[in-house]
């Protein structure tokens, strides 16, 4: 049974955008991020030194201006110089004069450059949350968390973006890579776009392409069963799922667990998952 939110989790992720502004990342084998905004040329990323819960002053979620800074190039240069490692990172979607947004970066998997936006690993964080909580984000960046739908929308709509999902069960690991990934605006219910599969997990996410996000208190597609309530998570459900990575941790009674059907079927709850994105044009550095 999942634990209730701690006060630290509630303060870790603050509401990221005003309601009227829609301008527009234990055991783990994958950690990471890429910054993808373009507002000012001198905008750069700043590595933090603290792991785990972050200062609430640095975790508000600003909107992203459509004119992006050249942070991707800056970050790539730092990566090539060996300056960046997997861990927490402050990015500045509105430039250095704006507020920092703390994310978790995976600079190791498949060349690095990944912004992690979801992780399940120990069941400490409750993912059966409301629309507003999924919008703002919740959890602990060093353990389990959801980065937030508003920030996810902002950062995946500034150019071509790739999605990677890493999963582990026992000694078995698999991945799914999608060359086309984005999340639409709140007015469009954070609708998912995903296509272009390669990998070892099976193409289960394709089933959810074009679906709106749903939570226990909001079901944008009211036809049929309220899947978010029935399967205890927030997700892009489609009567109801082939993937349910935000389901109940360690529990699979009534198929309410963490599921990727094309890998483990509906009867097994996956103990470790990590979802992440990076610009499709990102060129992995050679390490070593």
Short mmCIF file of C-alpha atoms in Angstrom, two decimals:
data_model
loop_
_atom_site.label_atom_id
_atom_site.label_comp_id
_atom_site.label_asym_id
_atom_site.label_seq_id
_atom_site.Cartn_x
_atom_site.Cartn_y
_atom_site.Cartn_z
CA UNK A 1 0.00 0.00 0.00
CA UNK A 2 1.35 3.39 -0.95
CA UNK A 3 2.26 5.97 1.64
CA UNK A 4 0.56 9.36 1.89
CA UNK A 5 2.33 12.48 0.69
CA UNK A 6 4.83 13.98 3.06
CA UNK A 7 4.97 17.70 3.61
CA UNK A 8 8.31 17.68 1.82
CA UNK A 9 6.72 16.18 -1.29
CA UNK A 10 3.98 18.78 -1.23
CA UNK A 11 6.51 21.61 -1.15
CA UNK A 12 9.04 20.09 -3.55
CA UNK A 13 6.99 20.89 -6.61
CA UNK A 14 5.16 24.22 -6.65
CA UNK A 15 2.53 25.36 -9.11
CA UNK A 16 4.40 26.27 -12.22
CA UNK A 17 2.34 28.63 -14.32
CA UNK A 18 -0.43 31.17 -13.88
CA UNK A 19 -3.80 29.97 -15.11
CA UNK A 20 -3.90 32.60 -17.84
CA UNK A 21 -0.45 32.06 -19.36
CA UNK A 22 -0.08 29.08 -21.66
CA UNK A 23 2.82 30.24 -23.83
CA UNK A 24 4.39 27.85 -24.64
CA UNK A 25 12.31 14.74 -15.96
CA UNK A 26 16.88 2.67 -4.89
CA UNK A 27 18.16 1.40 -7.98
CA UNK A 28 18.34 3.17 -11.23
CA UNK A 29 20.18 2.54 -14.41
CA UNK A 30 19.12 5.75 -16.06
CA UNK A 31 19.24 9.32 -14.94
CA UNK A 32 19.19 12.61 -16.86
CA UNK A 33 18.15 15.82 -18.67
CA UNK A 34 18.40 18.16 -21.56
CA UNK A 35 17.39 21.76 -21.45
CA UNK A 36 15.45 22.89 -24.50
CA UNK A 37 14.40 26.52 -24.20
CA UNK A 38 15.50 29.57 -26.22
CA UNK A 39 14.89 33.06 -24.77
CA UNK A 40 18.34 34.64 -24.40
CA UNK A 41 21.64 33.67 -25.87
CA UNK A 42 23.49 33.82 -22.60
CA UNK A 43 21.07 31.45 -20.90
CA UNK A 44 22.82 28.38 -19.54
CA UNK A 45 22.38 25.55 -17.10
CA UNK A 46 23.68 25.42 -13.57
CA UNK A 47 24.56 22.13 -11.83
CA UNK A 48 23.29 21.87 -8.27
CA UNK A 49 25.19 20.23 -5.48
CA UNK A 50 22.28 18.97 -3.42
CA UNK A 51 20.55 15.66 -4.14
CA UNK A 52 17.08 14.82 -2.92
CA UNK A 53 14.52 17.38 -1.88
CA UNK A 54 15.23 20.81 -3.31
CA UNK A 55 14.68 24.33 -2.08
CA UNK A 56 11.08 25.30 -2.87
CA UNK A 57 12.31 28.70 -4.06
CA UNK A 58 14.04 26.93 -6.95
CA UNK A 59 11.25 24.56 -7.93
CA UNK A 60 8.45 26.77 -9.22
CA UNK A 61 7.38 25.96 -12.77
CA UNK A 62 7.59 28.98 -15.11
CA UNK A 63 6.19 29.09 -18.59
CA UNK A 64 8.54 28.79 -21.53
CA UNK A 65 8.79 31.64 -24.02
CA UNK A 66 8.38 30.48 -27.62
CA UNK A 67 11.69 32.17 -28.49
CA UNK A 68 14.07 29.73 -26.85
CA UNK A 69 17.59 30.32 -25.52
CA UNK A 70 20.48 28.29 -26.89
CA UNK A 71 20.67 26.13 -23.80
CA UNK A 72 20.82 22.93 -25.79
CA UNK A 73 24.06 24.02 -27.47
CA UNK A 74 25.45 25.26 -24.15
CA UNK A 75 24.64 22.01 -22.45
CA UNK A 76 26.04 19.92 -25.28
CA UNK A 77 29.30 21.88 -25.04
CA UNK A 78 29.52 21.26 -21.30
CA UNK A 79 28.77 17.58 -21.86
CA UNK A 80 31.55 17.30 -24.46
CA UNK A 81 33.91 18.91 -21.95
CA UNK A 82 32.96 16.29 -19.36
CA UNK A 83 31.46 18.90 -17.03
CA UNK A 84 28.05 17.31 -16.56
CA UNK A 85 27.06 14.11 -14.80
CA UNK A 86 23.72 12.54 -13.97
CA UNK A 87 21.94 14.32 -11.16
CA UNK A 88 19.84 17.33 -10.30
CA UNK A 89 20.22 20.41 -12.44
CA UNK A 90 18.77 23.92 -12.42
CA UNK A 91 17.51 25.10 -15.81
CA UNK A 92 16.31 28.60 -16.65
CA UNK A 93 13.44 28.47 -19.16
CA UNK A 94 13.05 32.27 -19.03
CA UNK A 95 16.75 33.11 -18.95
CA UNK A 96 19.03 33.80 -15.99
CA UNK A 97 16.78 36.60 -14.79
CA UNK A 98 13.91 34.13 -14.42
CA UNK A 99 13.34 31.50 -11.78
CA UNK A 100 15.29 28.27 -11.84
CA UNK A 101 13.49 25.00 -12.43
CA UNK A 102 15.13 21.95 -10.93
CA UNK A 103 15.08 18.75 -12.97
CA UNK A 104 16.86 15.41 -12.91
CA UNK A 105 19.28 14.76 -15.76
CA UNK A 106 20.45 11.42 -17.13
CA UNK A 107 23.81 12.01 -18.79
CA UNK A 108 24.66 8.31 -19.09
CA UNK A 109 21.94 6.36 -20.89
CA UNK A 110 22.37 6.17 -24.68
CA UNK A 111 24.74 9.14 -24.71
CA UNK A 112 22.90 11.20 -22.10
CA UNK A 113 21.01 14.45 -22.52
CA UNK A 114 17.75 13.17 -21.00
CA UNK A 115 15.33 15.10 -18.79
CA UNK A 116 13.68 12.57 -16.49
CA UNK A 117 9.99 13.31 -15.89
CA UNK A 118 8.80 10.12 -14.16
CA UNK A 119 10.36 7.52 -11.88
CA UNK A 120 8.93 4.60 -9.88
CA UNK A 121 11.27 2.64 -7.64
CA UNK A 122 10.06 2.07 -4.06
CA UNK A 123 6.39 2.98 -3.58
CA UNK A 124 7.11 5.93 -1.27
CA UNK A 125 5.17 8.40 -3.41
CA UNK A 126 1.42 8.25 -4.02
CA UNK A 127 0.60 8.59 -7.74
CA UNK A 128 -3.20 8.47 -7.28
CA UNK A 129 -3.39 12.28 -7.48
CA UNK A 130 -5.59 15.13 -8.67
CA UNK A 131 -5.44 17.06 -11.94
CA UNK A 132 -3.80 20.07 -10.27
CA UNK A 133 -1.15 17.87 -8.64
CA UNK A 134 -0.25 16.22 -11.94
CA UNK A 135 -0.19 19.66 -13.56
CA UNK A 136 2.30 21.07 -11.03
CA UNK A 137 4.31 17.91 -10.38
CA UNK A 138 5.05 16.05 -7.15
CA UNK A 139 7.50 13.75 -5.41
CA UNK A 140 11.23 13.68 -4.75
CA UNK A 141 13.69 14.10 -7.63
CA UNK A 142 16.14 11.63 -6.09
CA UNK A 143 13.48 8.93 -5.72
CA UNK A 144 9.92 8.84 -7.12
CA UNK A 145 8.31 11.80 -8.87
CA UNK A 146 6.23 13.25 -11.70
CA UNK A 147 7.80 16.41 -13.13
CA UNK A 148 4.49 18.10 -13.96
CA UNK A 149 2.25 18.21 -17.03
CA UNK A 150 2.57 21.96 -17.57
CA UNK A 151 6.35 21.88 -17.63
CA UNK A 152 6.22 18.70 -19.71
CA UNK A 153 4.05 20.51 -22.24
CA UNK A 154 6.34 23.54 -22.31
CA UNK A 155 9.53 21.56 -22.79
CA UNK A 156 8.23 19.11 -25.40
CA UNK A 157 6.71 21.72 -27.70
CA UNK A 158 9.81 23.70 -28.63
CA UNK A 159 11.08 21.34 -31.32
CA UNK A 160 11.27 17.63 -32.17
CA UNK A 161 11.60 15.58 -28.99
CA UNK A 162 12.35 11.89 -28.36
CA UNK A 163 10.97 9.77 -25.51
CA UNK A 164 12.76 6.92 -23.75
CA UNK A 165 11.25 4.58 -21.16
CA UNK A 166 13.57 2.34 -19.11
CA UNK A 167 12.13 -0.50 -17.03
CA UNK A 168 13.57 -3.18 -14.79
CA UNK A 169 12.17 -6.26 -13.09
CA UNK A 170 14.64 -8.43 -11.22
CA UNK A 171 17.68 -8.90 -13.46
CA UNK A 172 15.74 -8.08 -16.61
CA UNK A 173 15.87 -4.63 -18.20
CA UNK A 174 14.11 -3.32 -21.29
CA UNK A 175 13.61 0.03 -22.98
CA UNK A 176 11.30 1.74 -25.45
CA UNK A 177 12.44 4.66 -27.60
CA UNK A 178 10.07 6.93 -29.55
CA UNK A 179 11.37 9.47 -32.06
CA UNK A 180 8.29 11.72 -31.80
CA UNK A 181 6.95 12.79 -28.40
CA UNK A 182 5.01 15.79 -27.12
CA UNK A 183 2.34 16.73 -24.60
CA UNK A 184 -0.28 19.31 -25.61
CA UNK A 185 -1.55 22.25 -23.53
CA UNK A 186 -3.93 22.09 -20.58
CA UNK A 187 -6.76 23.46 -22.74
CA UNK A 188 -6.28 20.35 -24.87
CA UNK A 189 -6.09 18.13 -21.78
CA UNK A 190 -2.34 17.46 -22.09
CA UNK A 191 -3.02 15.16 -25.03
CA UNK A 192 -0.19 12.75 -25.84
CA UNK A 193 1.63 12.46 -29.17
CA UNK A 194 3.98 9.47 -29.42
CA UNK A 195 5.28 7.50 -32.42
CA UNK A 196 8.40 6.02 -34.01
CA UNK A 197 9.12 3.04 -31.75
CA UNK A 198 12.34 1.08 -31.43
CA UNK A 199 13.50 -0.96 -28.45
CA UNK A 200 13.10 -4.18 -26.48
CA UNK A 201 9.95 -3.53 -24.42
CA UNK A 202 7.37 -3.70 -27.20
CA UNK A 203 5.36 -0.85 -28.71
CA UNK A 204 2.69 -0.52 -26.01
CA UNK A 205 2.69 3.30 -25.90
CA UNK A 206 1.38 3.54 -29.47
CA UNK A 207 -2.02 2.49 -28.10
CA UNK A 208 -2.17 5.75 -26.11
CA UNK A 209 -1.24 8.11 -28.95
CA UNK A 210 -3.73 10.97 -29.24
CA UNK A 211 -5.27 10.37 -25.82
CA UNK A 212 -6.02 13.12 -23.25
CA UNK A 213 -4.58 12.91 -19.74
CA UNK A 214 -6.98 11.73 -17.04
CA UNK A 215 -6.87 11.85 -13.23
CA UNK A 216 -9.10 10.67 -10.41
CA UNK A 217 -10.96 14.02 -10.37
CA UNK A 218 -10.97 14.84 -14.09
CA UNK A 219 -11.90 12.63 -17.02
CA UNK A 220 -11.76 14.60 -20.31
CA UNK A 221 -13.06 11.58 -22.25
CA UNK A 222 -16.20 10.62 -20.29
CA UNK A 223 -17.30 7.77 -22.55
CA UNK A 224 -17.12 4.42 -20.81
CA UNK A 225 -15.25 3.66 -17.58
CA UNK A 226 -13.39 6.33 -15.61
CA UNK A 227 -10.03 4.64 -16.06
CA UNK A 228 -8.01 6.87 -13.72
CA UNK A 229 -10.31 5.95 -10.84
CA UNK A 230 -10.49 2.29 -11.77
CA UNK A 231 -6.73 1.86 -12.20
CA UNK A 232 -5.53 4.24 -9.49
CA UNK A 233 -3.29 6.64 -11.41
CA UNK A 234 -3.02 9.62 -13.74
CA UNK A 235 -2.37 8.66 -17.36
CA UNK A 236 -3.32 8.94 -21.03
CA UNK A 237 -5.94 6.22 -20.70
CA UNK A 238 -7.80 4.64 -23.58
CA UNK A 239 -10.46 2.24 -22.36
CA UNK A 240 -8.26 1.64 -20.40
CA UNK A 241 -4.58 0.89 -21.13
CA UNK A 242 -1.69 -1.08 -22.54
CA UNK A 243 0.67 1.02 -20.40
CA UNK A 244 -0.06 2.20 -16.85
CA UNK A 245 3.23 3.36 -15.34
CA UNK A 246 1.53 5.55 -12.71
CA UNK A 247 -0.55 2.75 -11.20
CA UNK A 248 -0.26 1.27 -7.70
CA UNK A 249 3.26 0.30 -6.71
CA UNK A 250 3.88 -3.37 -5.92
CA UNK A 251 0.19 -4.22 -6.18
CA UNK A 252 -1.52 -5.77 -9.16
CA UNK A 253 -4.87 -6.85 -7.80
CA UNK A 254 -7.51 -5.97 -10.39
CA UNK A 255 -4.66 -5.04 -12.77
CA UNK A 256 -4.07 -1.76 -10.93
CA UNK A 257 -0.29 -2.06 -10.84
CA UNK A 258 2.55 -0.63 -12.94
CA UNK A 259 2.07 -2.28 -16.30
CA UNK A 260 3.62 -2.44 -19.78
CA UNK A 261 1.55 -5.14 -21.45
CA UNK A 262 3.85 -5.97 -24.36
CA UNK A 263 6.63 -6.78 -21.90
CA UNK A 264 5.08 -8.22 -18.72
CA UNK A 265 1.39 -8.49 -19.48
CA UNK A 266 -1.31 -7.25 -17.09
CA UNK A 267 -0.53 -9.64 -14.26
CA UNK A 268 2.88 -8.29 -13.23
CA UNK A 269 3.61 -4.94 -11.58
CA UNK A 270 6.96 -3.50 -12.70
CA UNK A 271 9.21 -2.39 -9.78
CA UNK A 272 11.32 0.20 -11.63
CA UNK A 273 10.39 2.62 -14.40
CA UNK A 274 11.90 5.86 -15.65
CA UNK A 275 10.50 8.09 -18.39
CA UNK A 276 12.66 10.78 -20.00
CA UNK A 277 12.94 13.00 -23.07
CA UNK A 278 15.59 14.90 -25.03
CA UNK A 279 15.75 16.90 -28.29
CA UNK A 280 15.68 14.58 -31.29
CA UNK A 281 18.64 16.47 -32.76
CA UNK A 282 20.78 15.89 -29.67
CA UNK A 283 24.14 14.33 -30.57
CA UNK A 284 25.39 11.97 -27.83
CA UNK A 285 28.92 12.61 -26.66
CA UNK A 286 31.55 9.92 -26.57
CA UNK A 287 32.43 9.07 -22.98
CA UNK A 288 35.60 7.50 -21.72
#
